[in-house]
Every structure is written in structure tokens, then in C-alpha cells.
Coordinates of C-alpha atoms and ligand atoms in Angstrom, one line a residue:
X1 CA 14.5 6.1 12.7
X2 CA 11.6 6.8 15.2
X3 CA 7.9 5.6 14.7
X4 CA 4.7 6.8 17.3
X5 CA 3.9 3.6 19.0
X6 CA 0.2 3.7 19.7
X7 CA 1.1 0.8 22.6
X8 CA 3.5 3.0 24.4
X9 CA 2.1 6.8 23.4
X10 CA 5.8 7.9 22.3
X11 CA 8.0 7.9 19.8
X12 CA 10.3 5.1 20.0
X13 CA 13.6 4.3 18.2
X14 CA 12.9 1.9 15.4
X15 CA 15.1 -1.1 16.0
X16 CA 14.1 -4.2 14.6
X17 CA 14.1 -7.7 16.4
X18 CA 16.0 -9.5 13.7
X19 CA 18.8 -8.1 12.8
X20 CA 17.8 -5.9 9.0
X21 CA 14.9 -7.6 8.6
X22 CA 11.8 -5.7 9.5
X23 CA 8.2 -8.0 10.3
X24 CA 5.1 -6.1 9.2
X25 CA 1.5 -7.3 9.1
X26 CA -1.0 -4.9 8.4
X27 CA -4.8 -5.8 8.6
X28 CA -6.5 -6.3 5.4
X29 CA -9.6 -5.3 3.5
X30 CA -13.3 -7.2 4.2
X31 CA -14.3 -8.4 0.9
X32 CA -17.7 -7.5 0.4
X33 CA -18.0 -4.5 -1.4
X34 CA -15.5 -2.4 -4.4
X35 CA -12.6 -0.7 -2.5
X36 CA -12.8 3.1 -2.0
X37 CA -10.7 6.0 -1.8
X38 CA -10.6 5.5 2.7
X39 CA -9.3 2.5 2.0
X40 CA -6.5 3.4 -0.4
X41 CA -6.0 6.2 2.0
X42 CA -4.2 3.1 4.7
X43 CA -2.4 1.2 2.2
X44 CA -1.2 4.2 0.5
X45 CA 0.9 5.5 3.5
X46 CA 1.7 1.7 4.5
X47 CA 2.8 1.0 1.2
X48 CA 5.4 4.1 1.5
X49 CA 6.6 3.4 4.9
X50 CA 7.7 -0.3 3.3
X51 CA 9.2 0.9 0.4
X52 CA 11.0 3.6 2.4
X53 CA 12.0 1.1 5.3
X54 CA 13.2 -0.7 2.1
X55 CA 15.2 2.3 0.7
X56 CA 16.7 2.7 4.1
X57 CA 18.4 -1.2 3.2
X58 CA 15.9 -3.2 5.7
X59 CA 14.6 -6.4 4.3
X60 CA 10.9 -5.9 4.7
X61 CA 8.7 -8.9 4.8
X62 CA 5.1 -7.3 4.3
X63 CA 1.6 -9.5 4.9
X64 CA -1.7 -7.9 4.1
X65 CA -4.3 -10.3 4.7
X66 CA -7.9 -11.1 2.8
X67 CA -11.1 -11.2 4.9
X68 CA -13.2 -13.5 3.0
X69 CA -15.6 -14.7 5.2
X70 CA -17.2 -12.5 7.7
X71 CA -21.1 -11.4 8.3
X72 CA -21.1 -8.6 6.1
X73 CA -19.8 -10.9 3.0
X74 CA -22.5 -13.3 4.5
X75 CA -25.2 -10.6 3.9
X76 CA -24.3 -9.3 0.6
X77 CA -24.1 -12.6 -0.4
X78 CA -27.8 -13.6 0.6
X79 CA -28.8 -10.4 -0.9
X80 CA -27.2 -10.9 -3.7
X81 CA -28.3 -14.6 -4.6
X82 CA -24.6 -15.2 -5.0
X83 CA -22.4 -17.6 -3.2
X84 CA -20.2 -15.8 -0.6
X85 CA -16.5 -17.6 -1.3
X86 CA -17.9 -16.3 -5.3
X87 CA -18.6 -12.5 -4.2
X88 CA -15.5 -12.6 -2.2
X89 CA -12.9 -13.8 -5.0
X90 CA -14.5 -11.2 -6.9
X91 CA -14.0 -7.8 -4.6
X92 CA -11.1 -9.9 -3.6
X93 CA -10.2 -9.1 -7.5
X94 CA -11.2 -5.8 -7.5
X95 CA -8.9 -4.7 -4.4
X96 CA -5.9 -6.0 -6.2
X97 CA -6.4 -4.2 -9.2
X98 CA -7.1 -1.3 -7.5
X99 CA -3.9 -1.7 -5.5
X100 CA -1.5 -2.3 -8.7
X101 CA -3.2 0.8 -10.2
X102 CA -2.2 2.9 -7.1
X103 CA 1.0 1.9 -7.8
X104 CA 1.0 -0.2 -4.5
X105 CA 3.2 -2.9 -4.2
X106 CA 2.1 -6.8 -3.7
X107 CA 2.4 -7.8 -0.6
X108 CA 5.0 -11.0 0.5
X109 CA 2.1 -12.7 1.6
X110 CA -1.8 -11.8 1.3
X111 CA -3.3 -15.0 3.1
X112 CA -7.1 -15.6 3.2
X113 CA -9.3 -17.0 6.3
X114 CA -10.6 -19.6 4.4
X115 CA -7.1 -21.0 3.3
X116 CA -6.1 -21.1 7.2
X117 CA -9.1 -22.8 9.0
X118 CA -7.5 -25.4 10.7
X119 CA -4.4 -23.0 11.5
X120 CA -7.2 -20.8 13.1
X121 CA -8.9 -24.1 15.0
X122 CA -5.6 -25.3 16.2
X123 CA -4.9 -21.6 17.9
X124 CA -8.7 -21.8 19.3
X125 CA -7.8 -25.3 21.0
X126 CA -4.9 -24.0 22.7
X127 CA -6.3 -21.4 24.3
X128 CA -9.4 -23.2 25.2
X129 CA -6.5 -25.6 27.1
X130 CA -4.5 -22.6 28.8
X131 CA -8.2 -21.6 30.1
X132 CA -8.6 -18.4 28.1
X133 CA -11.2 -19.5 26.4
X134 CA -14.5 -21.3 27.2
X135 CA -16.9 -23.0 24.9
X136 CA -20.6 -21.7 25.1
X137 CA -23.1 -23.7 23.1
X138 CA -21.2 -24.2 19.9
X139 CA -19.5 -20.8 20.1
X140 CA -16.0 -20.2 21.5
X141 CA -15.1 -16.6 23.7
X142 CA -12.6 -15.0 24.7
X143 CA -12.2 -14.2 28.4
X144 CA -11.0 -10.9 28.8
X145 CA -10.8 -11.3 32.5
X146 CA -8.2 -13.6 32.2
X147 CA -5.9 -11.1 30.1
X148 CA -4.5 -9.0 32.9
X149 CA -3.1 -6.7 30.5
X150 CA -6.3 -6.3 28.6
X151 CA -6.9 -2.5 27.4
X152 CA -3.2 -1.5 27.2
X153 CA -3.5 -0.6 23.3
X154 CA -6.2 1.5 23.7
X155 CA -5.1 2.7 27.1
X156 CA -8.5 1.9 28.9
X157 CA -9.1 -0.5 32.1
X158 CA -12.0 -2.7 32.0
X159 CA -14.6 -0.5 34.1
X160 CA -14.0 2.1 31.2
X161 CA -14.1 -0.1 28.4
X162 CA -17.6 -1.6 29.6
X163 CA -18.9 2.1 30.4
X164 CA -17.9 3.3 27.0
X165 CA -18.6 -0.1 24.6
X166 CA -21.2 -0.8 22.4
X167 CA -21.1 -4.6 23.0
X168 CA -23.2 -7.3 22.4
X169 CA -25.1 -8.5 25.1
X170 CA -25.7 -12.6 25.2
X171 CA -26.7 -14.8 27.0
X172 CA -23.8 -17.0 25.8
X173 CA -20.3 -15.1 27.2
X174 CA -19.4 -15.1 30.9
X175 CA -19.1 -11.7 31.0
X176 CA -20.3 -8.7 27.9
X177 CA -16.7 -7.7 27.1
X178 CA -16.0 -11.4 26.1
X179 CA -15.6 -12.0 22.3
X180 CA -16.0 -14.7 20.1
X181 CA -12.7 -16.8 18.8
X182 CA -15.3 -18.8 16.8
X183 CA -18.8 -18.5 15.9
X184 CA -21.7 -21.1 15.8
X185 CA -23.6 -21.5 12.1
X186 CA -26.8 -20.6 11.8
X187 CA -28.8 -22.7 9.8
X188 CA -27.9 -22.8 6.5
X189 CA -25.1 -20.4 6.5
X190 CA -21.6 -21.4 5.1
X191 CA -19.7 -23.2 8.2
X192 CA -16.3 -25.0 8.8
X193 CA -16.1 -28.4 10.7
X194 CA -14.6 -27.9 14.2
X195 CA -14.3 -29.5 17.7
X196 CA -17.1 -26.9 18.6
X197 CA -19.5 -28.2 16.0
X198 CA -19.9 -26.3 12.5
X199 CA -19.0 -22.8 12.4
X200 CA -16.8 -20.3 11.7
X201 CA -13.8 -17.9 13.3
X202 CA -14.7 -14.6 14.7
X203 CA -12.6 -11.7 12.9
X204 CA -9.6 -11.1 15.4
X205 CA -8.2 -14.3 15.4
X206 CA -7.9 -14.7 11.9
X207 CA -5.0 -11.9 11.9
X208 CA -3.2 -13.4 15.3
X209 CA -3.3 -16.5 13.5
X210 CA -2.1 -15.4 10.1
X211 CA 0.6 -13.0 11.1
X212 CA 1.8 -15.4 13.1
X213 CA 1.7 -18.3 11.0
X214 CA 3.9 -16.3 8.1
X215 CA 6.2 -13.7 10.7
X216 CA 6.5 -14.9 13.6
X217 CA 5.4 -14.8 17.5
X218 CA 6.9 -11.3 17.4
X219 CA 6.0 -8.9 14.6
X220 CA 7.9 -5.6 14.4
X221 CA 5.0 -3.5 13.2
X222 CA 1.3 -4.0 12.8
X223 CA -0.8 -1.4 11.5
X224 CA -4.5 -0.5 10.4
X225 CA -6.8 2.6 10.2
X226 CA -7.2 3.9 13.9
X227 CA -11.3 2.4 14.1
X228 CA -8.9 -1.0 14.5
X229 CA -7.1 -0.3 17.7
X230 CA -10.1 -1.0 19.9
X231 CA -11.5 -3.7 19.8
X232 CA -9.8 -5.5 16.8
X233 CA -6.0 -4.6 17.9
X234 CA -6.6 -5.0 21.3
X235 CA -8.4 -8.5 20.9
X236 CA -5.6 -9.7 18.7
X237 CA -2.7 -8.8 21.5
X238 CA -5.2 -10.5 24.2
X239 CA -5.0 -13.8 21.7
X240 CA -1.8 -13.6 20.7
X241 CA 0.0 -13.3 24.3
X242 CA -2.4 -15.6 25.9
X243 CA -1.2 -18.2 23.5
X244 CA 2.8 -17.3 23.4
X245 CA 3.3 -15.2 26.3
X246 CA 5.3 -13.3 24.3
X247 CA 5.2 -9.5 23.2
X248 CA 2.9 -9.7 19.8
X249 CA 4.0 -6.6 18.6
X250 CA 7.3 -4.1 19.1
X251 CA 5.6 -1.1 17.2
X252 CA 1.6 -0.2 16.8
X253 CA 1.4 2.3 13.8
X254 CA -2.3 3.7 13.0
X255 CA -3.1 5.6 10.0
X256 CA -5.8 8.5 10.5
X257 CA -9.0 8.5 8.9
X258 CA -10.1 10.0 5.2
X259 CA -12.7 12.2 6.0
X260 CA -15.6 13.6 3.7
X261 CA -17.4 17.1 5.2
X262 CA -15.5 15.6 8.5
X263 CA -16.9 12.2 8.3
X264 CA -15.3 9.1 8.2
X265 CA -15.2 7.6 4.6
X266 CA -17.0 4.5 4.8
X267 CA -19.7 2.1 3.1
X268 CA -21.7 2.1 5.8
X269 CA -22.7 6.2 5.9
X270 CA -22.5 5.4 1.8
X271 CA -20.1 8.9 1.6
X272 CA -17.4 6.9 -0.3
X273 CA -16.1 6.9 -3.7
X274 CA -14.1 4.1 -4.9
X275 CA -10.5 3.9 -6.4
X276 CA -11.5 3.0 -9.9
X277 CA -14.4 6.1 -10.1
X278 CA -11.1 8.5 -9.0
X279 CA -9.0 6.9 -11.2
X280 CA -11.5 8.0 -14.3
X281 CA -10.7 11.5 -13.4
X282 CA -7.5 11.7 -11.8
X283 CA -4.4 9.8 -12.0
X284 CA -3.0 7.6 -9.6
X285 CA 0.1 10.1 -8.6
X286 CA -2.1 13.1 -7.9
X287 CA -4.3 11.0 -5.6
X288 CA -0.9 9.5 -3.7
X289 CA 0.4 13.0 -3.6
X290 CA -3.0 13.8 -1.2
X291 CA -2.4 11.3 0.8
X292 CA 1.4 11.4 1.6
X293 CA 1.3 15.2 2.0
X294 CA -0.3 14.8 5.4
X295 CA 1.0 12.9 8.3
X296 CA -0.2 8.8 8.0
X297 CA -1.7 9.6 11.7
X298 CA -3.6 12.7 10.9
X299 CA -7.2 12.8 9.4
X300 CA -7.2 13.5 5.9
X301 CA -10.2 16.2 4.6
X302 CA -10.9 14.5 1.0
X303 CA -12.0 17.6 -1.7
X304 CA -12.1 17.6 -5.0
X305 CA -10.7 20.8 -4.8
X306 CA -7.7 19.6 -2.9
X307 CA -7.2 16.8 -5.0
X308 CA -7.1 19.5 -7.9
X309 CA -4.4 21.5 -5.5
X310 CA -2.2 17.8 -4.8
X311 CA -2.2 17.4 -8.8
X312 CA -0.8 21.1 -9.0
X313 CA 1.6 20.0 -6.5
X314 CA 2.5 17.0 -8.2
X315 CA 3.2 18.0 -11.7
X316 CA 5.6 21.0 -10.0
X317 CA 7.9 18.0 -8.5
X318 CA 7.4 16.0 -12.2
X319 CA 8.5 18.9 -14.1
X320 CA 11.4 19.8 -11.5
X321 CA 12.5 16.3 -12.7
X322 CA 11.9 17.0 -16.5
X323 CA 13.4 19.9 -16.3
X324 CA 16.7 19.0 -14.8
X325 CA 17.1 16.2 -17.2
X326 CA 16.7 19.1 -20.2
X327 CA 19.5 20.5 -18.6
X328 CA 22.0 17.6 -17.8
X329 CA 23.6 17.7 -21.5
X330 CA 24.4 21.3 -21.4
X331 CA 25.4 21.4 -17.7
X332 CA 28.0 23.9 -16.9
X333 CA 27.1 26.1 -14.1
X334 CA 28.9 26.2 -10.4
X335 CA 29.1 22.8 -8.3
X336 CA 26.2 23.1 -6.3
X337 CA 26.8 19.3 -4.2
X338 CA 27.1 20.4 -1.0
X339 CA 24.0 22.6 -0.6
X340 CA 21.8 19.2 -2.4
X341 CA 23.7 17.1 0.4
X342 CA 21.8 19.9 3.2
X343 CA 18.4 19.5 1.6
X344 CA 18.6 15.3 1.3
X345 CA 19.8 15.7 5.1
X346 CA 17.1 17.6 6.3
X347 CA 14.3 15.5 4.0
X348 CA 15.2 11.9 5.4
X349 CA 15.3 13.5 8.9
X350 CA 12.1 14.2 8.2
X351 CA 10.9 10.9 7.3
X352 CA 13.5 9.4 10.4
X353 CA 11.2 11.6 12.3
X354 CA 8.1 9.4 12.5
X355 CA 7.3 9.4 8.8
X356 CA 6.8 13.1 8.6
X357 CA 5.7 13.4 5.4
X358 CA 4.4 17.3 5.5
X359 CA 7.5 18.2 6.7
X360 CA 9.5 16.3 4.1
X361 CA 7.8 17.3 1.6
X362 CA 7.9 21.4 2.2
X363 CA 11.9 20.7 1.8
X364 CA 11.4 19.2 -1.1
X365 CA 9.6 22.2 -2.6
X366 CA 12.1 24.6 -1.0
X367 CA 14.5 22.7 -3.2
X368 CA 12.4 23.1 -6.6
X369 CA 13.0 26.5 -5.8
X370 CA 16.5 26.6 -5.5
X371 CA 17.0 24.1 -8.4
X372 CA 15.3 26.9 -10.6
X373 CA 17.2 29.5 -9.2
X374 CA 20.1 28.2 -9.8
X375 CA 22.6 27.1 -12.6
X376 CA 24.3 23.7 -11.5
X377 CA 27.1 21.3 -13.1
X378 CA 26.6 18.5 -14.6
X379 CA 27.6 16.6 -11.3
X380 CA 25.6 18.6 -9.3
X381 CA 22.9 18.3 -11.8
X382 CA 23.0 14.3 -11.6
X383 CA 22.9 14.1 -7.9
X384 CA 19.9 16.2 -7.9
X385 CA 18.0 13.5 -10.6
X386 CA 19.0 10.9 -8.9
X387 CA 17.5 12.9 -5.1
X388 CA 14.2 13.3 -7.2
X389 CA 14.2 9.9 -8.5
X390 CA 14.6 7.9 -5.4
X391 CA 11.8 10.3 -3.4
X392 CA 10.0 9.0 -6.4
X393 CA 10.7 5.2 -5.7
X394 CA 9.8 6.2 -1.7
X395 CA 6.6 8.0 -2.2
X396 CA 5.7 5.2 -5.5
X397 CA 5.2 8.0 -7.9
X398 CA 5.4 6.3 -11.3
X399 CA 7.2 8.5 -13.8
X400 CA 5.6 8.5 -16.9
X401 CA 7.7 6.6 -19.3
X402 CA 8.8 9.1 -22.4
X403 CA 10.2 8.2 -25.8
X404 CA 14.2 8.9 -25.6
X405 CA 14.2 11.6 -28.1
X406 CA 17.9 11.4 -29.0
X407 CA 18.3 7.0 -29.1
X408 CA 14.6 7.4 -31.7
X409 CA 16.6 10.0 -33.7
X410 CA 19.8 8.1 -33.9
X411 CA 17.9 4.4 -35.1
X412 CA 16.0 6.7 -37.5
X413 CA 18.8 7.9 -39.2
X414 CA 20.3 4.7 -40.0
X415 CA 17.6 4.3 -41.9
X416 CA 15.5 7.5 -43.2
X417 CA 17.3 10.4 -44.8
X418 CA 15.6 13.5 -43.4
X419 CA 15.2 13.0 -40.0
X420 CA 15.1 16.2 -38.2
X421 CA 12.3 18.0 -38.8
X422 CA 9.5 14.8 -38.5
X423 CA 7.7 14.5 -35.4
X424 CA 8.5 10.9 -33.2
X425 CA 4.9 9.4 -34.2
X426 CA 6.0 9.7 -38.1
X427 CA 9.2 8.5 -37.1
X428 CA 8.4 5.2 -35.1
X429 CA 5.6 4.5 -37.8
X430 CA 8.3 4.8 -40.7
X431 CA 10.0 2.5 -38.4
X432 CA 7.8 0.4 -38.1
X433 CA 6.9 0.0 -41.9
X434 CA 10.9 -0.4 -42.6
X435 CA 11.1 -3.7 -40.0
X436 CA 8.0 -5.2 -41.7
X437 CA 9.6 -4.8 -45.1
X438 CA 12.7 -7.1 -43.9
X439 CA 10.3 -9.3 -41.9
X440 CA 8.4 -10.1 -45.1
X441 CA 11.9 -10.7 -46.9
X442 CA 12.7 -13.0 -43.6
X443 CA 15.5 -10.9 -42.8
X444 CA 14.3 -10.7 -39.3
X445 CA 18.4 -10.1 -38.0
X446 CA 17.8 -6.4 -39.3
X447 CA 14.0 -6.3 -38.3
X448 CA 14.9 -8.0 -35.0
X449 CA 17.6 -4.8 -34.4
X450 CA 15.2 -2.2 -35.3
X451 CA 12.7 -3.5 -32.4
X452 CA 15.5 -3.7 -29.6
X453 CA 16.6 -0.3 -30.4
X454 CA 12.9 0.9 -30.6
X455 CA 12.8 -0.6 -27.1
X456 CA 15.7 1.0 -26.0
X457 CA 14.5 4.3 -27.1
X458 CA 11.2 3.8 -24.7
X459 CA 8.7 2.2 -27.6
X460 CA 7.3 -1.3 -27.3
X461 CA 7.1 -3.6 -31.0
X462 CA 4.5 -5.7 -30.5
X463 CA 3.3 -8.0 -33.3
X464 CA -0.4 -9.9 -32.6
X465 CA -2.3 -12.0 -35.2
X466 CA -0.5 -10.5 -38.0
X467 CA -1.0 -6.9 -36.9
X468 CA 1.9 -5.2 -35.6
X469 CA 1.3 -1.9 -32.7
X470 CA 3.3 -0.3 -30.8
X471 CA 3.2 1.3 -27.5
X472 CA 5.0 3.5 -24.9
X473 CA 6.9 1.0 -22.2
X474 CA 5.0 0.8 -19.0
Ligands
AMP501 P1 -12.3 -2.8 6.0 O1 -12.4 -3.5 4.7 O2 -13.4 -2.0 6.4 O3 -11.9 -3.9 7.1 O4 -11.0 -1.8 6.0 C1 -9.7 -2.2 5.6 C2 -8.8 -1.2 6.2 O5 -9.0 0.2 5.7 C3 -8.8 -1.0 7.7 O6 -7.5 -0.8 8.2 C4 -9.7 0.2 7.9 O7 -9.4 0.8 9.1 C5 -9.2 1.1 6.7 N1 -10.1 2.1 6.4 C6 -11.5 2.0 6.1 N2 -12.0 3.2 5.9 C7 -11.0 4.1 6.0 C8 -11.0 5.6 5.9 N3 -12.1 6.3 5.6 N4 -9.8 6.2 6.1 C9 -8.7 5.5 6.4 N5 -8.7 4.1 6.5 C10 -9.8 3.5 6.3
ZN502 ZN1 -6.7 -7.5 11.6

């Protein structure tokens, strides 16, 4: 598999340091504010390239970290009358339960800043010692000077980087480019204990510190939106070499931006709209479907009336699924194996190629043609399920659970004469009426059977406070 490494401008062969298992880190959200759509657009496509790198048989150890102290949480906070640790735990909240409604998987490790303070001081010290960093009237900096290598991320020497920077001038740092490891309290402010006096860490060393701490001196990938390369990527490399003097990082992968009207999502130009408003109107499949059908590294144009096309787009690959199922019992057309084995060929080269989702993704549909076209056997039939079902596990589209018409129909007529012509709602219900019939007479071996082979068929018993409901499974 190759992956566009932003450090070297190429694609490069993906081979990981460790033998299968693959390192990732990829910067996490600043707590401050309810997740939107920009955000989900990152760790929507990260979230694939893990569980494909997981298909693929790599054991992935994935660490998204939790920005819960920084000066915009600070801010918010004051404005807000609310304690900031308080108004972090709760967008902290939010974020997750956005995430497990976009179907994105937990991460092996989501560590927080303030859970890693003395983790963070302890990295300071040391580079105070190798005499990268200097202490400047209870703040601690950087010196980029000292990093020879500084700028190779973002492919820029020094002269351009201070021509083209917005930095803050002060009167503290050695030199304008210099940035702060860790950051003096003003008065009042939430602060941390430190050889420096109280205070807190700046925002870059928090992720050298945390990937570290849970993968490693060398990660294999680290990723972000592309705002991160400079200066948040390129800080964290300066830190993290200093300190080891090892390569931080094998592979840089940056994820292009969610536009609106061809500007940036974001809270600050207040053009966003968060995951849980989207997820009123549209499900979480159709909104994955947007993002995966472009390339992670290109700019995404967010519409409404794309969204509307991606949904389109979706429910044609759900129904090529459906509809292949329909067809597995009475399967008895020509063996049609070899010309699946082309398409699967040419769709993972696809996705070997850099991720290339677009391209993956027109074979795909090329292949909903043909499996409409033509009349396949029942092996041929249940190699192409099994195709749609693991791009389904790659992409995280969650298949809709349905009831298993024929297991329903089968429990039902143990126990109901007449059972053809009722719909499944009657049927579960009548069911349902029958198991609490023996529950009442304590026969709960019979009532206990009728539940596990509800379950079976795709329905979920559950009794609460003397009510019994039921429910598709999840
Ligand atoms: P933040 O909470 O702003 O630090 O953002 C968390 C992650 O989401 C970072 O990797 C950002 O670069 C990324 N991100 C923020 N806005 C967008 C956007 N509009 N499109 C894609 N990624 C974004
Ligand atoms: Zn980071």
C-alpha cells in the first residue's frame, strides 16, 4: 500500500516499523464548542483508513487525543460563568456521541491534557536541559533556531516562514518564531504547579507528549486537517526530535478541508453546522458516503444538494446488497467468480493507491451495474455479498438491521396456525402475547425459547418494570 507523505511530497510504500502493527496518533478536537460537520469531515476519512488498514490484517493501535484546556475553552468558560474542566467534560461528551453516531470507531486511547501534566512538565524539563528551550519570565519557548531541521513539514526555511507568519510578537521569546512549551497564568486563570511557577502547557506539546507516552518515539502515521501542518505539525516534530533525536513520524497524512461556498468550515467564520443538526435530517451513512467519495486530501464542497446526491448514491450500493440477498435462495444463473475477482482487484488497488477513494468507489458502481445485468450462481452470488459487505465494514456503513423474514415465519408457525398472510408487526406482537402467557404460568423454558429465536430472527425481547417492548437489533 502507498500513502502521500506530506514530509516527503511523494507517495511512499507503506511499511510499518513494527512488524503488522501500525502506530497512529491523529490530533484531536479543542473542547470548547459542539462538534460540526468539518470536524467529522477528518475523523470520518481517518476512521476508514484504520478500519481498512485493519481489514488489510495490520494491528492498528489508534490515539485521538482530548484538548481540554486551551485559551479558547478558557474564554468560553469565563463567558459562560462555567468552570472550564466542567465545559470541557461536557463538549468532551458531545464529541463522543457525535463520533459513535457517525459510526466512528473509539479510539485505543483518547488521553486528555489535563490527565498528563506532569508527563507534559517532565518533557519541558528535558528540553530545557538539552538547551532547546529557555525559560522567559514564568513562560517556557521553544527555540526554533536550535532545530536545524525546522520547516521541513511544511517545506519552508526560516526567512520564509517569518516573511509569511502571523506570529506573536513579545517581548518574552528570543526570537518571534519561538513558541511556548508552557504558558505563565494570568491572574486568576486555571494553572498547573511547575518548576516555571503556575501555569499551563502550550498546545503542541501536549500531542508530542501524548503520542509518545502511549506509541512510541516513532509513530507510523500522524494525521490532522491540513491548517495543522504549519505550525502545530511542524512544532511537534521540532519537540519530539529535539528530545529523542529520533524520526517522530514515518508517514504525515493530511485530510483536506470541508468547505462551505469555498470557505473553510469553522466556528470561528460561524459557517458550520454541527453533527447532531445533520443527523436530524440525514442519516449517518449518507453523510459518510460525502465524505469518502472524495479523496481524504482534497477539499470537500459541503451542499445540501450534494448531500441529497451522496444519499442517492448510497441507497443504490444498499439496495445492490438487498437485492443480491433476494436472490441468493433462487440462485442458478452462470458462475460469474472470476469477473467479481477483476472488480475486487481493481477496487483495493484503488485504496493501495493512496486511499483513493473516488476511484474505488466508481468500480464499485461499475459493478452494481454488472450485478444487475447479470444472472449469477449461488457461489458467485455469495462472493459478491460478502465483496459488498466487507466495503461496508471498510467505509463503516452500518447496514440497517432487518427482521429475518423466513427464521420470524418459522417460530410463528410453531405456534399460530395461519401464518402466511399476517404482516411481521402482527406476528412478533402475537409472539409476544404467547411468551407472556407461559411467563405468567412460570413456564419461562418455553417463554425463554420464544425470545432467543425472536433474537435470532433480528427482534430484541426486552421486559422493563413489568412492561415488555420490543425492538429491531441495533
Ligand atoms: P479543532 O477542534 O479545531 O482543533 O479541530 C479538530 C480537527 O478537525 C483538526 O484536525 C482540524 O484540522 C479538523 N478540522 C476543523 N475544521 C475542519 C474542516 N472544516 N474540514 C476538515 N477538517 C477540519
Ligand atoms: Zn496535535
Amino acid at each position: 500500500m502507498k500513502f502521500y507523505n506530506t514530509l516527503t511530497r511523494k507517495k511512499e510504500e507503506f511499511i510499518p516499523l513494527e512488524g503488522n502493527t501500525v502506530k497512529i496518533y491523529v490530533c484531536g478536537p479543542t473542547v470548547y464548542d459542539s462538534p460540526h460537520i468539518g470536524h467529522a469531515r477528518t475523523y470520518i476519512a481517518f476512521d476508514a483508513i484504520r478500519r481498512y488498514l485493519k481489514y488489510k490484517g495490520y494491528d492498528v493501535i489508534y490515539v485521538v487525543n482530548i484538548t481540554n484546556v486551551d485559551d479558547k475553552i478558557i474564554n468560553r468558560a469565563k463567558e459562560l460563568g462555567e468552570h472550564p474542566l466542567k465545559l470541557a467534560e461536557r463538549y468532551e461528551r458531545e464529541f463522543f456521541d457525535a463520533m459513535e453516531k457517525l459510526n466512528v470507531e473509539k479510539a485505543d486511547f483518547s488521553p486528555r491534557v489535563t490527565e498528563h501534566m506532569q508527563d507534559i512538565i517532565n518533557f519541558i524539563q528535558k528540553l530545557i536541559e538539552k538547551g532547546y528551550a529557555y525559560v522567559s519570565e514564568g513562560d517556557v519557548y521553544f527555540s526554533v533556531e536550535k532545530f536545524k531541521e525546522y520547516g521541513k513539514l511544511s517545506h519552508q526555511s526560516l526567512k520564509e516562514i517569518k516573511a509569511g507568519a502571523r506570529v506573536e510578537i513579545s517581548e518574552k521569546k528570543r526570537n518571534p518564531l519561538d513558541f511556548a512549551l508552557w504558558k505563565k497564568a494570568k491572574e486568576g486563570e486555571i494553572s498547573w504547579p511547575s518548576p516555571w511557577g503556575e501555569g499551563r502547557p502550550g498546545w503542541h506539546i501536549e500531542c508530542s507528549t501524548m503520542s509518545m507516552k502511549y506509541l512510541g518515539e516513532t509513530l507510523d502515521i500522524h494525521g490532522g486537517a491540513q491548517d495543522l501542518i504549519f505550525p502545530h505539525h511542524e512544532n511537534e516534530i521540532a519537540q519530539s526530535e529535539a528530545l529523542t533525536g529520533k524520526t517522530f513520524v514515518r508517514y504525515w497524512l493530511h485530510t483536506g478541508f470541508l468547505l462551505v461556498k469555498g470557505e473553510k468550515m469553522s466556528k470561528s467564520l460561524g459557517n458550520f453546522i454541527t453533527i447532531d443538526e445533520l443527523l436530524k435530517t440525514y442519516d449517518a451513512n449518507s453523510f459518510r458516503f460525502l465524505v469518502l467519495q472524495t479523496h481524504y486530501r482534497s477539499p470537500i464542497d459541503f451542499s445540501f444538494e450534494n448531500l441529497e446526491k451522496a444519499k442517492r448514491a448510497y441507497k443504490r450500493l444498499a439496495n445492490a446488497l438487498d437485492y443480491l440477498k433476494q436472490k441468493l435462495e433462487g440462485a442458478n444463473g452462470e458462475d460469474n467468480t472470476k469477473v467479481l475477482e477483476q472488480y475486487k482487484e481493481k477496487f483495493f488497488e484503488a485504496l493501495d493507491d493512496d486511499f483513493d477513494t473516488p476511484k474505488a468507489f466508481a468500480i464499485l458502481f461499475d459493478f452494481v451495474n454488472f450485478v444487475y445485468k447479470s444472472r449469477m450462481d449461488r457461489k458467485s452470488t455469495e462472493e459478491a455479498i460478502k465483496f459488498f459487505e466487507d466495503v461496508f465494514k471498510i467505509f463503516g456503513f452500518k447496514l440497517e438491521k432487518k427482521i429475518d423474514r423466513a427464521k420470524l415465519i418459522s417460530l410463528a408457525k410453531e405456534f399460530i396456525s395461519e401464518v402466511e398472510n399476517k404482516e411481521e408487526k402482527e406476528l412478533i406482537e402475537i409472539l409476544i402475547e404467547i411468551r407472556a402467557e407461559h411467563r405468567r404460568k412460570k413456564d419461562y423454558k418455553i417463554a425463554d425459547y420464544i425470545r432467543d429465536k425472536l433474537k435470532e430472527a433480528g427482534v430484541i425481547v426486552e421486559d422493563l418494570g413489568g412492561k415488555t417492548r420490543w425492538r429491531l437489533e441495533r
